[in-house]
Coordinates of C-alpha atoms in Angstrom, one line a residue:
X1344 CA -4.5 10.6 -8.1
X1345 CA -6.6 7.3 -7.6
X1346 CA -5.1 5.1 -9.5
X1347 CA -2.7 3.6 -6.8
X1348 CA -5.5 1.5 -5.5
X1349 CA -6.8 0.6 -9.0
X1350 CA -2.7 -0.6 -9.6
X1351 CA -3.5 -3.6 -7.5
X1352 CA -5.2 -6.0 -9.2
X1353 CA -2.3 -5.6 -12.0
X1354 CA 0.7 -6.3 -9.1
X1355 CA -1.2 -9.6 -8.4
X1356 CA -1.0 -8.8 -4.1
X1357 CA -2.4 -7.1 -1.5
X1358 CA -0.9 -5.9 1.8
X1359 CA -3.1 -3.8 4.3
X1360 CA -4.3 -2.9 8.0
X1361 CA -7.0 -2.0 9.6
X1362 CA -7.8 2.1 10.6
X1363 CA -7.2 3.0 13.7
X1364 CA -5.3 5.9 15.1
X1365 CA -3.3 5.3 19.1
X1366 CA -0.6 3.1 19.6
X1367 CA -1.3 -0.6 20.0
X1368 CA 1.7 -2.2 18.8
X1369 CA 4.6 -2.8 20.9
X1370 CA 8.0 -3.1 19.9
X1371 CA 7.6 -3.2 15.9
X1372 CA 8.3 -1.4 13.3
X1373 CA 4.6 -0.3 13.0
X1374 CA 1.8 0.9 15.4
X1375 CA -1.8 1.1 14.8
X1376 CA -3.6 3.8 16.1
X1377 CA -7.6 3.9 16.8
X1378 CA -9.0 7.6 15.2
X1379 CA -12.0 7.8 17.3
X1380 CA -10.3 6.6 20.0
X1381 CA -7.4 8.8 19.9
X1382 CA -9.7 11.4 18.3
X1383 CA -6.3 12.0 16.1
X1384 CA -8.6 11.8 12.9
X1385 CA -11.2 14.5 12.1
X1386 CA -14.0 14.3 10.1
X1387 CA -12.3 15.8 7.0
X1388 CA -9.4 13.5 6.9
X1389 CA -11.9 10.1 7.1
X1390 CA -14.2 11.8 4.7
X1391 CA -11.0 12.6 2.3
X1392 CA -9.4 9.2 2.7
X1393 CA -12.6 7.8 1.5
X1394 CA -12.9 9.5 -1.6
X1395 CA -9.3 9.9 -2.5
X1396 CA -8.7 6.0 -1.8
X1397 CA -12.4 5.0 -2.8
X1398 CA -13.3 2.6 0.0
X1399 CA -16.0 2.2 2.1
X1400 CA -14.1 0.8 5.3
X1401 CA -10.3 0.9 6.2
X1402 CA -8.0 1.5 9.4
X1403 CA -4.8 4.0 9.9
X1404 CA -1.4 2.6 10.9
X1405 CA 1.6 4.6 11.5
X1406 CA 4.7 2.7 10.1
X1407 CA 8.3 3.8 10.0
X1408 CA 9.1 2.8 6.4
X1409 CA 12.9 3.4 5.3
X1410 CA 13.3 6.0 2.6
X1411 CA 14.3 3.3 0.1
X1412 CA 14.6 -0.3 -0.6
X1413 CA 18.0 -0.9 1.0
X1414 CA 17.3 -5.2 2.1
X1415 CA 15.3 -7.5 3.5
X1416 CA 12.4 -6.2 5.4
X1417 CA 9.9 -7.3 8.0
X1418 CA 6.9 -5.7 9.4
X1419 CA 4.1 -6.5 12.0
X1420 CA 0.6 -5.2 10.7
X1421 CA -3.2 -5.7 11.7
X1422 CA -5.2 -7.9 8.9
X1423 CA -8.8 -7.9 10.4
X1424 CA -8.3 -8.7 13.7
X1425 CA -5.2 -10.3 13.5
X1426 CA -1.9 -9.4 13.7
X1427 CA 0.8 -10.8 10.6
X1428 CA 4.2 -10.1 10.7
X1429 CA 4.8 -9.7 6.6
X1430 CA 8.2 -10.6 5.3
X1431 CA 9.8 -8.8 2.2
X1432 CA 13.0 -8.7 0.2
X1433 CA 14.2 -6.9 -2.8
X1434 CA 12.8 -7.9 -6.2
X1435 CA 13.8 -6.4 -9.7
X1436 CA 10.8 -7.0 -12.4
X1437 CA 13.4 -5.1 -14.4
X1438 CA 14.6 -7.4 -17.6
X1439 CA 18.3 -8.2 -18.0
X1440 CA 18.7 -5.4 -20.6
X1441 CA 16.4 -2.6 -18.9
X1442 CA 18.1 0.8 -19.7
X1443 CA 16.5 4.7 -18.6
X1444 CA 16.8 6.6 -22.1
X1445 CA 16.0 10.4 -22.4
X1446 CA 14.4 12.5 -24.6
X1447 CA 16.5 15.7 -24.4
X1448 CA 13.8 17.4 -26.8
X1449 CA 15.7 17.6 -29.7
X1450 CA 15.0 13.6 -31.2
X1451 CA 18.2 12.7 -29.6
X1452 CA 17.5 9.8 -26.8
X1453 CA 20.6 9.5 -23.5
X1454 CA 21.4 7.0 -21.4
X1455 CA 20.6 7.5 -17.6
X1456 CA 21.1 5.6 -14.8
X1457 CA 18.3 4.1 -13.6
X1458 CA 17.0 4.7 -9.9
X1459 CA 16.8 2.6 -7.5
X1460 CA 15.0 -1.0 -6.9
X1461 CA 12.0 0.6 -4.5
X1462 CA 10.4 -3.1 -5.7
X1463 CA 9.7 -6.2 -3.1
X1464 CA 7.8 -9.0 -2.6
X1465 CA 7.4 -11.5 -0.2
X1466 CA 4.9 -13.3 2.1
X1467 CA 2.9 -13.3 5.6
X1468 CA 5.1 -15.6 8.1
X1469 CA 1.9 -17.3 9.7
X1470 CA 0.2 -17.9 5.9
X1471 CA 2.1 -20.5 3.4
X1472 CA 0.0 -19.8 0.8
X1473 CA 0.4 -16.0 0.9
X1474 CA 2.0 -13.6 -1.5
X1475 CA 2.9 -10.1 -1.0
X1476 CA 4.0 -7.6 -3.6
X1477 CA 5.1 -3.7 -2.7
X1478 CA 6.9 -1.1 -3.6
X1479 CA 8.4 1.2 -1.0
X1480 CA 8.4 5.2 -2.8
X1481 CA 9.1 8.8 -1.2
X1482 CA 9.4 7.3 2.2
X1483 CA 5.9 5.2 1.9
X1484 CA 5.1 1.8 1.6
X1485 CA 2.3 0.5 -1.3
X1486 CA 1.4 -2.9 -0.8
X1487 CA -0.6 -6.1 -1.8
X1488 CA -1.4 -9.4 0.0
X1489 CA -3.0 -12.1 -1.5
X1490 CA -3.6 -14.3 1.5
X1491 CA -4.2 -18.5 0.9
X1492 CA -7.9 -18.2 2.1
X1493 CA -8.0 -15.7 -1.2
X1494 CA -9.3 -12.5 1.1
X1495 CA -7.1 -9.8 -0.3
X1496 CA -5.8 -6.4 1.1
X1497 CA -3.7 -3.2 0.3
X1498 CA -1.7 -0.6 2.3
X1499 CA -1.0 3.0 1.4
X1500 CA 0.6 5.7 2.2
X1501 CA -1.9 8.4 2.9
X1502 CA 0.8 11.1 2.4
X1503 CA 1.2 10.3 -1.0
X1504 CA -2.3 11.1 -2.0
X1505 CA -3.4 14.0 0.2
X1506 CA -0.7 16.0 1.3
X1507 CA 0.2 17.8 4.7
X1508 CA -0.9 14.5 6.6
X1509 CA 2.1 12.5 8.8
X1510 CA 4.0 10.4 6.1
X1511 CA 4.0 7.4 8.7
X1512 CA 0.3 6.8 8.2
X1513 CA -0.9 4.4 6.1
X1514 CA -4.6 3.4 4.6
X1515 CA -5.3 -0.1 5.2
X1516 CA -8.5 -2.2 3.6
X1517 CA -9.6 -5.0 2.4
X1518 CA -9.8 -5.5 -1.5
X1519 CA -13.8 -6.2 -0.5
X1520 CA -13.9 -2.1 0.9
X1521 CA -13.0 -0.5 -2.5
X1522 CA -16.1 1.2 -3.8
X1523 CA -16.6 2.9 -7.0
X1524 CA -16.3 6.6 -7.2
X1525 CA -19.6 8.4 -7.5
X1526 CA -20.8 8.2 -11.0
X1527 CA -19.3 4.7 -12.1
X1528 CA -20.4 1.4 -11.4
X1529 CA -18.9 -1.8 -12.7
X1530 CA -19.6 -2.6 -16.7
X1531 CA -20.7 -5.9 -16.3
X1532 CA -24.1 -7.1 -15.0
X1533 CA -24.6 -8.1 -12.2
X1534 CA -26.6 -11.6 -13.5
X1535 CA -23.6 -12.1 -15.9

């Protein structure tokens, strides 16, 4: 499933941290942890991360991510080689009159309940001009930050995509670090 990292561009934010598996971070929700330092990360894992996420560069960080959106939220990540303390709170892009109808198989469409908000958005403390969108599902947090200098990055859960791997670690890049799957190359020229 690669379309998670492809969803970001469409959310209009990007949230993510650098790869790096040992802890670093003290006191925090998060820690990030330095593979080849820690030698937590084998070959197989970088190599799968790479093509299941499609980027060239990124760094691990373990976060402890509640199992649902339940209020305001703050976490301390690495951006580069800086550390951010992203603020989040709950936010609905559901319209006044969104309902969760059924198809029981027979034509006959029921009202559900729908689930819960797992939607947020927010900003990085230490950038005015930032914006952060993410969604917070099975446990793992998807983001997007948008930071004022216009750099971009995105954080995901690596359990989510290849499974058996700690849920608390998360895939961080830069937008710049996606690269195409084998194959496929961008449709426009390049002296467009």
């Amino acid at each position: 499933m690669k379309f998670t990292h492809h969803l970001i561009g469409a959310l209009a934010g990007v949230l993510t941290v650098p790869c790096c598996l040992a802890p670093a971070l003290a006191g925090g929700l998060s820690s990030i942890v330095s593979a080849p330092a820690a030698r937590l990360m084998s070959d197989k894992l970088d190599d799968q991360i790479k093509t299941v996420f499609d980027v060239k560069s990124y760094t691990l960080q373990a976060m402890d991510v509640p199992q649902g959106v339940t209020g305001p939220l703050s976490i301390r990540v690495r951006l580069g080689k800086q550390m951010v303390d992203v603020a989040l709170a709950p936010y609905s892009m559901r319209s006044d009159d969104f309902s969760v109808l059924v198809d029981d198989g027979s034509g006959r469409l029921t009202r559900v309940d729908a689930p819960p908000l797992s939607t947020m958005r927010g900003d990085v403390l230490q950038d005015p001009n930032s914006r952060v969108r993410a969604a917070i599902v099975r446990g793992g947090l998807t983001a997007w930050i948008d930071l004022g200098d216009e750099s971009g990055w995105s954080i995901q859960q690596v359990a989510s995509e290849i499974p058996g791997v700690d849920p608390r670690l998360h895939v961080v890049y830069r937008n710049l670090d996606i690269a195409p799957p084998p194959g496929f190359r961008c449709g426009v020229d390049a002296n467009a």
